PDB file of C-alpha atoms and ligand atoms in Angstrom:
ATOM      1  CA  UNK A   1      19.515   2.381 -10.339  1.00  0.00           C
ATOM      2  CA  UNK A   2      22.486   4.854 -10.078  1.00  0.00           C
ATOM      3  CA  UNK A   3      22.430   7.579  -7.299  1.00  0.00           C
ATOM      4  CA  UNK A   4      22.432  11.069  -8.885  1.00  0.00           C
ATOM      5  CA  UNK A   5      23.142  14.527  -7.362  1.00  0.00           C
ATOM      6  CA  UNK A   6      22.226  17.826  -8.861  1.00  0.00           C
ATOM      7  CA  UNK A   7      24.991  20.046  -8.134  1.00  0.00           C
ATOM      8  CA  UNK A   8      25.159  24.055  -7.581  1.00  0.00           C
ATOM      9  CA  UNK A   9      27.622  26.074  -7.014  1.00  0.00           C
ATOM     10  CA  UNK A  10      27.567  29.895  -5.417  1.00  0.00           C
ATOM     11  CA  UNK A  11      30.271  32.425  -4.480  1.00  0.00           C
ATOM     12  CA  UNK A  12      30.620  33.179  -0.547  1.00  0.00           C
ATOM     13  CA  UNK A  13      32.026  35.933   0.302  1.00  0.00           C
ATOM     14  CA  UNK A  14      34.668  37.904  -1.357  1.00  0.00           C
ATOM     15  CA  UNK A  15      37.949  35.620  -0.492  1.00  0.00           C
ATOM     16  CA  UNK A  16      36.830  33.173  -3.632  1.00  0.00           C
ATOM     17  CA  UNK A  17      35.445  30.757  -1.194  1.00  0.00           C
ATOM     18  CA  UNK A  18      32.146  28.913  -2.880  1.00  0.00           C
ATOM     19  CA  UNK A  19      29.610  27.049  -1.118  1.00  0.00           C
ATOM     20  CA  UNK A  20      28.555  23.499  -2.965  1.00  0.00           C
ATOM     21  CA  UNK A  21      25.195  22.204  -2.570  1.00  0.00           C
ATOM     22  CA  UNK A  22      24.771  18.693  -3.640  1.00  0.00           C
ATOM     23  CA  UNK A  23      21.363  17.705  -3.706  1.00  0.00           C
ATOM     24  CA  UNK A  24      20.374  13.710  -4.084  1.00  0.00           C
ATOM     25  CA  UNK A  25      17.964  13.376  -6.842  1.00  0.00           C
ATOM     26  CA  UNK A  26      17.889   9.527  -6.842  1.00  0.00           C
ATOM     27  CA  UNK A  27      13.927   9.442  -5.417  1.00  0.00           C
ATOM     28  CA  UNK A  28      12.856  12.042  -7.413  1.00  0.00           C
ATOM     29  CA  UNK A  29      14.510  10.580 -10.601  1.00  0.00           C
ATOM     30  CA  UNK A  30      12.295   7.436  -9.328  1.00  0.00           C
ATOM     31  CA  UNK A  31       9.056   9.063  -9.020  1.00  0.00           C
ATOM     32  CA  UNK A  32       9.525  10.476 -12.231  1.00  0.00           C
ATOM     33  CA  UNK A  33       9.899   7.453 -14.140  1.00  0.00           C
ATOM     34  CA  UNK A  34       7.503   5.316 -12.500  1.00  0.00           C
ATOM     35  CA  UNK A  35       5.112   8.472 -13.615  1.00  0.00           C
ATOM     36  CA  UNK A  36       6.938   7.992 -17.355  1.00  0.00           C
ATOM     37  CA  UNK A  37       5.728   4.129 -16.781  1.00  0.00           C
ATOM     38  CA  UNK A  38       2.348   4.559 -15.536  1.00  0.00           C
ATOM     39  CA  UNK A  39       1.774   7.276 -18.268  1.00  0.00           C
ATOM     40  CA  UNK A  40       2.792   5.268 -20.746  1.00  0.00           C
ATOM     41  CA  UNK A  41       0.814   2.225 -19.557  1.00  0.00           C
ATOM     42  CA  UNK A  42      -2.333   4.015 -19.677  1.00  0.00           C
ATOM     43  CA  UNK A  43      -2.003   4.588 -22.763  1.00  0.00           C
ATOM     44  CA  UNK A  44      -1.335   1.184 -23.831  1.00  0.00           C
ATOM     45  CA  UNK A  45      -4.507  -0.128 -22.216  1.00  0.00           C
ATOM     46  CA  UNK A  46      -6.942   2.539 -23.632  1.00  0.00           C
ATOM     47  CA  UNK A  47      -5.670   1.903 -27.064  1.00  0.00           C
ATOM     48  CA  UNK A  48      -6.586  -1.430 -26.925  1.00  0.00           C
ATOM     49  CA  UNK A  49     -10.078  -1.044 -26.601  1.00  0.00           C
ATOM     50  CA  UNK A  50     -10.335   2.143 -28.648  1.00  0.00           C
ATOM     51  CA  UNK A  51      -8.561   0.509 -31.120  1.00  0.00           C
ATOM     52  CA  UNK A  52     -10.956  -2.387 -31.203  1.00  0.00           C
ATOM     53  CA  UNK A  53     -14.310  -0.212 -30.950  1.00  0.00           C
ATOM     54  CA  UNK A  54     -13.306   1.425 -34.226  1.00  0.00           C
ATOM     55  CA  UNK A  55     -12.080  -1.471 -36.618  1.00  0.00           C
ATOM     56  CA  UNK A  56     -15.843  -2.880 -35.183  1.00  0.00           C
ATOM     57  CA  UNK A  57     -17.738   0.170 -36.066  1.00  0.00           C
ATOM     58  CA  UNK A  58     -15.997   0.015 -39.583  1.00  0.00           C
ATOM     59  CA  UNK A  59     -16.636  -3.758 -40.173  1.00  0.00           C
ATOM     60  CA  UNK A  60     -20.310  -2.996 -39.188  1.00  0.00           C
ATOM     61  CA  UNK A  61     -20.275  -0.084 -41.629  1.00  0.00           C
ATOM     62  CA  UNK A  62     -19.186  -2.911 -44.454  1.00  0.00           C
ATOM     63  CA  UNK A  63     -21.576  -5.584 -43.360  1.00  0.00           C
ATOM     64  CA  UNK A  64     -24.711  -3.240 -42.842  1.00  0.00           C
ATOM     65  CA  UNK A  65     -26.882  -5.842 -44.737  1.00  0.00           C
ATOM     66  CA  UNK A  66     -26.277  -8.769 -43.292  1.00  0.00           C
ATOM     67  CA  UNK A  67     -28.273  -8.243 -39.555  1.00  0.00           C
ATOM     68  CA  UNK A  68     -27.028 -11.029 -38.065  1.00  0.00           C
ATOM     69  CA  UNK A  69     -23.064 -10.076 -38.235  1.00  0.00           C
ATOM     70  CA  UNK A  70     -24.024  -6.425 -37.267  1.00  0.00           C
ATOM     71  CA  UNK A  71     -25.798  -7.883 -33.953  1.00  0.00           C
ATOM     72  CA  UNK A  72     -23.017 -10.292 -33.575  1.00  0.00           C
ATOM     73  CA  UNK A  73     -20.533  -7.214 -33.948  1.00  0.00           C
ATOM     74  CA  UNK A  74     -22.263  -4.781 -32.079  1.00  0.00           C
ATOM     75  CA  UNK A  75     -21.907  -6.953 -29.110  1.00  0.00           C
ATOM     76  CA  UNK A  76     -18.173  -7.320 -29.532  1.00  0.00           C
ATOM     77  CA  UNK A  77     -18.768  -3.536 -29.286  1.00  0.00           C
ATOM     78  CA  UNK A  78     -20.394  -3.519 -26.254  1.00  0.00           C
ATOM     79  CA  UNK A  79     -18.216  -5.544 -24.333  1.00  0.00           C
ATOM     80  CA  UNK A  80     -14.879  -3.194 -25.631  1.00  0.00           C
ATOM     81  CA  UNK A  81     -17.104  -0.794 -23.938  1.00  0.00           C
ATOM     82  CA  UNK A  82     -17.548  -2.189 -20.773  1.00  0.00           C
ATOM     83  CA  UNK A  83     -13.493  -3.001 -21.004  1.00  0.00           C
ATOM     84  CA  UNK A  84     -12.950   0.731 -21.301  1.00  0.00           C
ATOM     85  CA  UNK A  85     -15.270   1.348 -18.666  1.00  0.00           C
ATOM     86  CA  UNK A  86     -13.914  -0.375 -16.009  1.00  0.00           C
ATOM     87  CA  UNK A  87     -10.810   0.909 -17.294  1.00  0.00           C
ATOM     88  CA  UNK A  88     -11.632   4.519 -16.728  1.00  0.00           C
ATOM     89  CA  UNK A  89     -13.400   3.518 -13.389  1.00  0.00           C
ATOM     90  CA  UNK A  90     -10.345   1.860 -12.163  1.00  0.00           C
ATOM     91  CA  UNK A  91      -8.046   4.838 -12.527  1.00  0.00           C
ATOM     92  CA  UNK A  92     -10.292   7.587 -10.968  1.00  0.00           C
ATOM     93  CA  UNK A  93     -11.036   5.481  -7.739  1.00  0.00           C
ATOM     94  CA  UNK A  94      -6.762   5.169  -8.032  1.00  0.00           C
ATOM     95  CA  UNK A  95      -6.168   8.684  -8.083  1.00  0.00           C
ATOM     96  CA  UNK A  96      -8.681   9.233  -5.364  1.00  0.00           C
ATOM     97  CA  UNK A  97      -6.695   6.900  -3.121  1.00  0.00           C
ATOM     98  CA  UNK A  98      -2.848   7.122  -4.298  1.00  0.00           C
ATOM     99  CA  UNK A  99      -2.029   9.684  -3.099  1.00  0.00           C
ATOM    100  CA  UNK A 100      -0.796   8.753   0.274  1.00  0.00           C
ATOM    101  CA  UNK A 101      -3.196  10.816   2.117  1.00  0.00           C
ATOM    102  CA  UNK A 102      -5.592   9.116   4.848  1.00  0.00           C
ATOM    103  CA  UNK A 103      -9.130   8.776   3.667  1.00  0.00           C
ATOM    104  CA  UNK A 104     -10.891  11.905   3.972  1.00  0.00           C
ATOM    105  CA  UNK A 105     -14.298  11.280   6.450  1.00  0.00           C
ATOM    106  CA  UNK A 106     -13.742   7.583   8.493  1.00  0.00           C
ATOM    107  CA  UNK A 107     -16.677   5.868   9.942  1.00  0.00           C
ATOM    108  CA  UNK A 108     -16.995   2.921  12.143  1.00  0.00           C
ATOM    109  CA  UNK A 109     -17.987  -0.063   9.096  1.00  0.00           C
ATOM    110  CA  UNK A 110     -19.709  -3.286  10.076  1.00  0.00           C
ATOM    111  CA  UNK A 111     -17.340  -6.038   8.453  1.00  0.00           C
ATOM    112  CA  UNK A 112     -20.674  -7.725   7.540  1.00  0.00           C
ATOM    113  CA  UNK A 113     -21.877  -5.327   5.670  1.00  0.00           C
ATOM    114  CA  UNK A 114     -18.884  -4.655   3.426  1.00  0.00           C
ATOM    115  CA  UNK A 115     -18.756  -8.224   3.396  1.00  0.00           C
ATOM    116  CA  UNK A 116     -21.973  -9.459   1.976  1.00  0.00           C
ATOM    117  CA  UNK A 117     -21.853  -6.074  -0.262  1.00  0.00           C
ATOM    118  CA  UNK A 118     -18.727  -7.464  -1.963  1.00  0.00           C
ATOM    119  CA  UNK A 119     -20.362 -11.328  -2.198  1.00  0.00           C
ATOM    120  CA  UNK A 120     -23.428  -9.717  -3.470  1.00  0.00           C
ATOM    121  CA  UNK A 121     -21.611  -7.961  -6.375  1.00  0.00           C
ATOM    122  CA  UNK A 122     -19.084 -10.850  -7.215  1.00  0.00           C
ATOM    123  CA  UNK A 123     -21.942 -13.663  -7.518  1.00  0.00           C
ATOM    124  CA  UNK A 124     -23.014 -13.808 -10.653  1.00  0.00           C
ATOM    125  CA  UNK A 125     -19.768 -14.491 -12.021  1.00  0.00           C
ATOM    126  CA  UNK A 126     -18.859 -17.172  -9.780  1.00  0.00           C
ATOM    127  CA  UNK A 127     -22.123 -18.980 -10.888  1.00  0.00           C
ATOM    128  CA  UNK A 128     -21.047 -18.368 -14.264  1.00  0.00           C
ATOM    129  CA  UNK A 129     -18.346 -21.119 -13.416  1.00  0.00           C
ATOM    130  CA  UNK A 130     -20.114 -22.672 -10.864  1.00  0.00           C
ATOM    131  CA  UNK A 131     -17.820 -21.259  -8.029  1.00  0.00           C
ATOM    132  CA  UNK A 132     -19.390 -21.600  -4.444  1.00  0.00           C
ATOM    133  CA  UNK A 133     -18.991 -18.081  -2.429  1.00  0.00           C
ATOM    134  CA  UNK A 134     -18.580 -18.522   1.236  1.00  0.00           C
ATOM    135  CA  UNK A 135     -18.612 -15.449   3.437  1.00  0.00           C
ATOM    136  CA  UNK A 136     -18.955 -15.369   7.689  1.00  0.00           C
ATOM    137  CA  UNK A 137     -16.772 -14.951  10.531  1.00  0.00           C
ATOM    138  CA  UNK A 138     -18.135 -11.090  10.989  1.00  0.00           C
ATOM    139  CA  UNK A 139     -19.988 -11.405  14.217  1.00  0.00           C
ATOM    140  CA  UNK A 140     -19.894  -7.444  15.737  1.00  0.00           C
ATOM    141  CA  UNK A 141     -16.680  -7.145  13.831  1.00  0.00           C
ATOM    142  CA  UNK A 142     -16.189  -3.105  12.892  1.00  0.00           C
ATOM    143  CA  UNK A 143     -13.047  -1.515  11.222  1.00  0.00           C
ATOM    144  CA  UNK A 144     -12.456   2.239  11.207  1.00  0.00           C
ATOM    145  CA  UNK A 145     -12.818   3.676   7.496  1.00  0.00           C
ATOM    146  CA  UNK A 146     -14.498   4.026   4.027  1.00  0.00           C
ATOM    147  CA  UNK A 147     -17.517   1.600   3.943  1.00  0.00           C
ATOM    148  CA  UNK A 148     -17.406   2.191  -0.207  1.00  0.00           C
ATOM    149  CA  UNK A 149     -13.802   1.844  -0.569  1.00  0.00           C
ATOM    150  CA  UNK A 150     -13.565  -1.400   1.443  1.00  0.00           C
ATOM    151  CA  UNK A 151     -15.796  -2.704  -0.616  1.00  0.00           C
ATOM    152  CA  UNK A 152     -14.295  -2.420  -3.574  1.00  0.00           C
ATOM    153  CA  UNK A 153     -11.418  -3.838  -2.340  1.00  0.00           C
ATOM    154  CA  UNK A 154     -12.883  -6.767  -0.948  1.00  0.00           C
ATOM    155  CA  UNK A 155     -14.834  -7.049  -4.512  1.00  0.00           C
ATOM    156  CA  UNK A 156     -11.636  -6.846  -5.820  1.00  0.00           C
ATOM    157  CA  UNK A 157     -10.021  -9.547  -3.940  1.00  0.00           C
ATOM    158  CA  UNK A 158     -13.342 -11.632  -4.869  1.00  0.00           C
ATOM    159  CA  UNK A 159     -13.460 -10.938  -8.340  1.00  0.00           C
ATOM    160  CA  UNK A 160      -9.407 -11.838  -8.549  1.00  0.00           C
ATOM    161  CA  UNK A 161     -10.048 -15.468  -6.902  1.00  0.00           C
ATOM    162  CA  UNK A 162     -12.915 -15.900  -9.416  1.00  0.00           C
ATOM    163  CA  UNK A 163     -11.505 -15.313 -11.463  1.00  0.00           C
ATOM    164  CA  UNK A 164      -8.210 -17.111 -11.129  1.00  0.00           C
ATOM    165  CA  UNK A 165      -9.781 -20.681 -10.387  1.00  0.00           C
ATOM    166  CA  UNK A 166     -11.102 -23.349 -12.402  1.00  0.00           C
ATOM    167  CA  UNK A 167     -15.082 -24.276 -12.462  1.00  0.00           C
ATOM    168  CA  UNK A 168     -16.348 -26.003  -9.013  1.00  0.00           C
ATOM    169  CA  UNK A 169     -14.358 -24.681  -6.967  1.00  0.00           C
ATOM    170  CA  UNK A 170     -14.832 -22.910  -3.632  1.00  0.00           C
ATOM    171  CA  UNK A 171     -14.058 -19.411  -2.687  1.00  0.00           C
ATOM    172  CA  UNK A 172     -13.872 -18.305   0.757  1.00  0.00           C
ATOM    173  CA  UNK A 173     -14.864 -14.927   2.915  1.00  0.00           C
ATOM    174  CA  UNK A 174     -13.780 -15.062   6.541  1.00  0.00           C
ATOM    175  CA  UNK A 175     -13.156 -12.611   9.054  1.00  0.00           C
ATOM    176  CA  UNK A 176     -11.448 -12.383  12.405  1.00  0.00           C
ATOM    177  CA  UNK A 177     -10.241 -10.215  15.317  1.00  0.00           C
ATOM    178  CA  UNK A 178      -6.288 -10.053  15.336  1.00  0.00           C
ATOM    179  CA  UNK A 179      -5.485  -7.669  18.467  1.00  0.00           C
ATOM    180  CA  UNK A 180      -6.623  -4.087  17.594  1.00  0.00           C
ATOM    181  CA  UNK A 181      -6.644  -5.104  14.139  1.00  0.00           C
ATOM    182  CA  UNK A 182      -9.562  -7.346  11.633  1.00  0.00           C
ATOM    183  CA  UNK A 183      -8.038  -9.468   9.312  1.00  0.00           C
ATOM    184  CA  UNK A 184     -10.559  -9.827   6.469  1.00  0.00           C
ATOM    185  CA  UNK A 185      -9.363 -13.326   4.119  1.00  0.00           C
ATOM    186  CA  UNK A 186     -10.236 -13.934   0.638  1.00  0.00           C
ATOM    187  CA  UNK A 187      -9.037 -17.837  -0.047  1.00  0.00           C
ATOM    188  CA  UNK A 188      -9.529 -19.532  -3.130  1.00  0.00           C
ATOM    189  CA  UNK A 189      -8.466 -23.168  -4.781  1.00  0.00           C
ATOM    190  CA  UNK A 190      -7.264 -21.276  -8.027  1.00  0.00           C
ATOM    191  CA  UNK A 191      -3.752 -21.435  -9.967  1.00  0.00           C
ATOM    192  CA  UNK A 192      -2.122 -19.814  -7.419  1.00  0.00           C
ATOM    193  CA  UNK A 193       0.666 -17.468  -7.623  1.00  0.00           C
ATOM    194  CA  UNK A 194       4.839 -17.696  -8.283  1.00  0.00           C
ATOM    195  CA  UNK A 195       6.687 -17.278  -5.429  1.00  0.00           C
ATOM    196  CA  UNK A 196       8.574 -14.812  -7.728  1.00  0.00           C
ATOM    197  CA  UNK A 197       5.779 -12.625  -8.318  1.00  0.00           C
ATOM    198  CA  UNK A 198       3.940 -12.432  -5.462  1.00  0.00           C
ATOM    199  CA  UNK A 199       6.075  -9.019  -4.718  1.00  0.00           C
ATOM    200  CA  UNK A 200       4.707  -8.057  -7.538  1.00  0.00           C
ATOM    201  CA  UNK A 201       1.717  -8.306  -8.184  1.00  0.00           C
ATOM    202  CA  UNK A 202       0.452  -5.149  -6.206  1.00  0.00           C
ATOM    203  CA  UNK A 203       1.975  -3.022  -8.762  1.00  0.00           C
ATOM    204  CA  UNK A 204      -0.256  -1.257 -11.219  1.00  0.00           C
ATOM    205  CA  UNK A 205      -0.674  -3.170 -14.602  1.00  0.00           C
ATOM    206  CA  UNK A 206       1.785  -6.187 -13.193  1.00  0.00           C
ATOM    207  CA  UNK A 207       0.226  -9.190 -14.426  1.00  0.00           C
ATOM    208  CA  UNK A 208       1.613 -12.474 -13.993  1.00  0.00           C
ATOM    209  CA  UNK A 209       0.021 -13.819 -17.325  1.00  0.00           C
ATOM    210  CA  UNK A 210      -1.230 -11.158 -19.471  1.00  0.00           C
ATOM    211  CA  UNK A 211      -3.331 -12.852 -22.372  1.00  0.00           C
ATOM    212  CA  UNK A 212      -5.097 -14.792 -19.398  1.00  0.00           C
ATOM    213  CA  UNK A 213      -5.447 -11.399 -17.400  1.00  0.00           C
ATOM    214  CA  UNK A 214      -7.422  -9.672 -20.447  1.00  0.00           C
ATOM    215  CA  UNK A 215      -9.232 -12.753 -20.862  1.00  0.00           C
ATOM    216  CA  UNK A 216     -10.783 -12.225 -17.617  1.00  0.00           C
ATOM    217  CA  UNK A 217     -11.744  -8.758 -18.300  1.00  0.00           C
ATOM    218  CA  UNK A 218      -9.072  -7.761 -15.730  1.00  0.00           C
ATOM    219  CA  UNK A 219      -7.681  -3.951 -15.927  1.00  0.00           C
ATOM    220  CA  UNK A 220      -4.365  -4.676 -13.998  1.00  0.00           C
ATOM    221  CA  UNK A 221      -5.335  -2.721 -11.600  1.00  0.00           C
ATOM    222  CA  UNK A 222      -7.496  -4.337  -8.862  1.00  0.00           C
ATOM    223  CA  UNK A 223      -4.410  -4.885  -6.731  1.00  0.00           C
ATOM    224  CA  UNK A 224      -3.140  -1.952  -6.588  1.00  0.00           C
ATOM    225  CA  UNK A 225      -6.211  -0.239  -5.940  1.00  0.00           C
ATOM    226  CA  UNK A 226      -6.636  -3.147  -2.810  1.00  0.00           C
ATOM    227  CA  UNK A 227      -3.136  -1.782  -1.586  1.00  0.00           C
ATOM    228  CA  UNK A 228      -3.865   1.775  -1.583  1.00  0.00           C
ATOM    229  CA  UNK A 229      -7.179   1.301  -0.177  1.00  0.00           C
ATOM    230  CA  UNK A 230      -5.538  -1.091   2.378  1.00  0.00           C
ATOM    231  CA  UNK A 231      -2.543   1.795   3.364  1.00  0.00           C
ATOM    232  CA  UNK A 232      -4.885   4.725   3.054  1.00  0.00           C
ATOM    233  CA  UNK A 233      -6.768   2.671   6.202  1.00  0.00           C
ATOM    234  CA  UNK A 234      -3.568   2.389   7.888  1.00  0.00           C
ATOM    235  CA  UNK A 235      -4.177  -1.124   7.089  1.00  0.00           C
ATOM    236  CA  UNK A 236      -1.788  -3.736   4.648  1.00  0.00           C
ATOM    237  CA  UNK A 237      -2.662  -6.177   2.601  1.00  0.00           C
ATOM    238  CA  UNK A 238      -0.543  -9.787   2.061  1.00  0.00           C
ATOM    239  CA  UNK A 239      -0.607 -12.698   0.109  1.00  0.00           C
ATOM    240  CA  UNK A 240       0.122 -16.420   0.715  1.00  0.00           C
ATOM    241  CA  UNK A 241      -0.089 -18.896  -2.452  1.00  0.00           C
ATOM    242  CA  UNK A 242       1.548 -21.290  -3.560  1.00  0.00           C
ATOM    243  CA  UNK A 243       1.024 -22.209  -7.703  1.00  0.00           C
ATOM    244  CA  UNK A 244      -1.342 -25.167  -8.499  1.00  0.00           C
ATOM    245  CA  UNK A 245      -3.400 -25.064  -5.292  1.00  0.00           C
ATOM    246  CA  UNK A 246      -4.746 -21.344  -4.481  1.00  0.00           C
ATOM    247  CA  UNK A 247      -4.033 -18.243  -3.480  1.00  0.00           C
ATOM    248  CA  UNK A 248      -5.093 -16.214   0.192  1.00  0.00           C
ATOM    249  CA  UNK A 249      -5.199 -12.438   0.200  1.00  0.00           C
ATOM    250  CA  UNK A 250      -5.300 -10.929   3.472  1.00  0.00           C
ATOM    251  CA  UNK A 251      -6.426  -7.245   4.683  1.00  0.00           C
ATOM    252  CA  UNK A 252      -5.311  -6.341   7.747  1.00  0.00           C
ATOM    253  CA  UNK A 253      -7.343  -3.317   8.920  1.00  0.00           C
ATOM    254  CA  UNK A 254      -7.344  -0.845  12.155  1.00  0.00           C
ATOM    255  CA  UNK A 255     -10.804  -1.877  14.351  1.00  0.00           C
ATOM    256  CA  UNK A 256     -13.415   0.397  15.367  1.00  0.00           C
ATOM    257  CA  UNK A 257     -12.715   2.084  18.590  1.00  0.00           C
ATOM    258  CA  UNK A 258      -9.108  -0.052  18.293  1.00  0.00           C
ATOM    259  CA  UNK A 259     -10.213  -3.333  19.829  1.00  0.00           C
ATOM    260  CA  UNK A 260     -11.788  -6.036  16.870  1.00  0.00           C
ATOM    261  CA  UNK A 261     -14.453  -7.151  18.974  1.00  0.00           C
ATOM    262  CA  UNK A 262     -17.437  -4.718  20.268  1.00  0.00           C
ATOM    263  CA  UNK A 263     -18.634  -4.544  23.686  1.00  0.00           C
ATOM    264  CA  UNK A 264     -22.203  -6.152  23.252  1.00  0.00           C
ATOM    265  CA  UNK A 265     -20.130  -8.922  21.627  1.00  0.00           C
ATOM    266  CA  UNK A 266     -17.028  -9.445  23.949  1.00  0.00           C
ATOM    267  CA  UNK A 267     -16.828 -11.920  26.620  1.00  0.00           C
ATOM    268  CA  UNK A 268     -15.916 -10.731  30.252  1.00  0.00           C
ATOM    269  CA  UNK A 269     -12.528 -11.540  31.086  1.00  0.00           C
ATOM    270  CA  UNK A 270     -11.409 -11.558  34.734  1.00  0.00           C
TER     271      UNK A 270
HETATM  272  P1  ADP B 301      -5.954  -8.175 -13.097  1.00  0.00           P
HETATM  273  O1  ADP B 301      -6.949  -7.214 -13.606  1.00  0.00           O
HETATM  274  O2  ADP B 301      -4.949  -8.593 -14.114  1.00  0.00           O
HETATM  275  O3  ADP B 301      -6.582  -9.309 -12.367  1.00  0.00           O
HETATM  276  P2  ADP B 301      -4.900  -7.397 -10.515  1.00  0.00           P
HETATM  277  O4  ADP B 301      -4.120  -6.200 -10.105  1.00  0.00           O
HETATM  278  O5  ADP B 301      -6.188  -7.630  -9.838  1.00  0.00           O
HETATM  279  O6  ADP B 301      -5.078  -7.297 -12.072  1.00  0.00           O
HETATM  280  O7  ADP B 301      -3.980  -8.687 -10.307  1.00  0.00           O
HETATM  281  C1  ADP B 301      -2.645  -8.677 -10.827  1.00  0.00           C
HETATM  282  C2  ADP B 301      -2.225 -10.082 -11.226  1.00  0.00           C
HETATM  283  O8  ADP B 301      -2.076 -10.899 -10.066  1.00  0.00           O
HETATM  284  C3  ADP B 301      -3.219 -10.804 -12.105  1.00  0.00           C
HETATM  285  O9  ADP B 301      -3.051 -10.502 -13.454  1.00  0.00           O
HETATM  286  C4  ADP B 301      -2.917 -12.272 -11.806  1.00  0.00           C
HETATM  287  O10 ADP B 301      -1.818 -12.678 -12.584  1.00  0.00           O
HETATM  288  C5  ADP B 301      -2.475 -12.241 -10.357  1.00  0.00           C
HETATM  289  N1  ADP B 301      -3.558 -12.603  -9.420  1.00  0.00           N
HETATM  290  C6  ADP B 301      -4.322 -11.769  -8.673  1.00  0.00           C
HETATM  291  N2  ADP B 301      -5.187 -12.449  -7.883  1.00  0.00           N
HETATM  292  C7  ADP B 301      -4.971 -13.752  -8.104  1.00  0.00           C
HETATM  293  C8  ADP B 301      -5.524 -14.974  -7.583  1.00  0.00           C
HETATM  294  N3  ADP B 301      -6.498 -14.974  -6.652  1.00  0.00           N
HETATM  295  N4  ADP B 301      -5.035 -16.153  -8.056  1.00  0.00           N
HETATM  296  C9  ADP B 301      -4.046 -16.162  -8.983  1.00  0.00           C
HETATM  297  N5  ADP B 301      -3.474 -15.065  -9.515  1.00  0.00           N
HETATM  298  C10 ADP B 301      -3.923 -13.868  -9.085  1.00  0.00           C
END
């Protein structure tokens, strides 16, 4: 993108001498339009749905005496609902989190905890497709944060490699101390990810394949809500994958007390 200034000019003095102020609007001009995007992206997605919850509630208006088609419909109803909803609940925890800020009240969180929270949540779909959920590697583990907002992001990480992989496959949980840090892996044996968009794919609404993205009942949104969740913690997130064979999504997150493993846990070193 081009650099631009904003330019202003005021007399000094009385010997017709100006001063010139040049001011580089380049970032703001950035911000601005990613807003513009994002805006306009919203948008898109919440016409979808709204769009599809009214042509239903006409066609059940037209076919009010035929039960069967209104029961039929008014499911397809239901689940443009739940579309919407996880929409809307998607951007509020994003705004809560985007903003750069650290998050407001830290605690010390057992990795466990988040851990089999996340599982807990993510299970039924996975034995929807008959996708085996793995989760250990916590022992005493604690990171310093948001015990709600680390879940979510694990859930999301879950939900993604659900998601994203064929039926009978496995999907794996695993934590481990990494110096003062936990690194908290979600691996799965899914489609994987092109090298080309793995950059991208934190971005809000990025998708690398849309129509399969909906499909899933994904809002475009889980990974960016994982990387502001992730940076808010003074944590980051990464991904390895490589197409055909799976993807792994790593959090790297500050430990509790800024060693990974707790006393009653640690071995004595000499
Ligand atoms: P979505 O709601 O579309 O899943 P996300 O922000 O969670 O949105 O993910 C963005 C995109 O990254 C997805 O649309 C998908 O193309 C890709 N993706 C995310 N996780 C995985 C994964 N585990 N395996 C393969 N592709 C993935």
């Amino acid at each position: 993108e081009a650099t631009s200034f904003a330019v202003r000019v005021a007399p000094l003095g009385s010997h017709g001498q100006v001063l010139v102020l040049a001011e580089d609007q380049t970032e703001r001009r950035r911000v601005e339009a990613v807003r513009r995007d994002f805006v306009a992206n919203v948008s898109h997605e919440l016409k979808t749905p709204v769009g599809a919850l009214s042509l239903l509630a006409e066609t059940i208006q037209d076919a009010a005496d035929d039960p069967e088609a209104v029961t039929r419909f008014a499911g397809r109803m239901q689940h443009e609902a739940a579309r919407l909803n996880y929409l809307v609940q998607d951007l509020i925890t994003l705004s809560r989190i985007q903003g750069g800020e650290p998050i407001p009240i830290p605690g010390p969180v057992p990795v466990d905890e988040v851990m089999h929270e996340a599982v807990d949540r993510c299970n039924t779909k996975a034995a929807a497709k008959d996708i085996t959920l793995v989760a250990g590697g916590t022992e005493g583990l604690r990171v310093w944060g948001d015990d709600e907002l680390l879940v979510t992001a694990l859930r999301n990480l879950i939900d993604n490699a659900v998601a994203y992989s064929p039926e009978h496959t496995r999907v794996v949980v695993s934590a481990r101390p990494a110096g003062e840090s936990v690194e908290i892996s979600v691996s799965d044996q899914g489609i994987g990810i092109p090298e080309s968009a793995q950059e991208r794919i934190f971005e809000r609404f990025f998708r690398v394949d849309a129509a399969r993205s909906r499909a899933t009942g994904g809002t475009g949104l889980g990974l960016a809500i994982v990387k502001h969740v992730s940076v808010a913690h003074g944590g980051e997130v990464a991904v390895w994958s490589k197409e055909g064979s799976g993807s792994t999504f790593t959090l790297r997150l500050p430990a509790f007390g800024g060693t990974a493993v707790t006393e009653s846990h640690s071995t004595t070193t000499t």
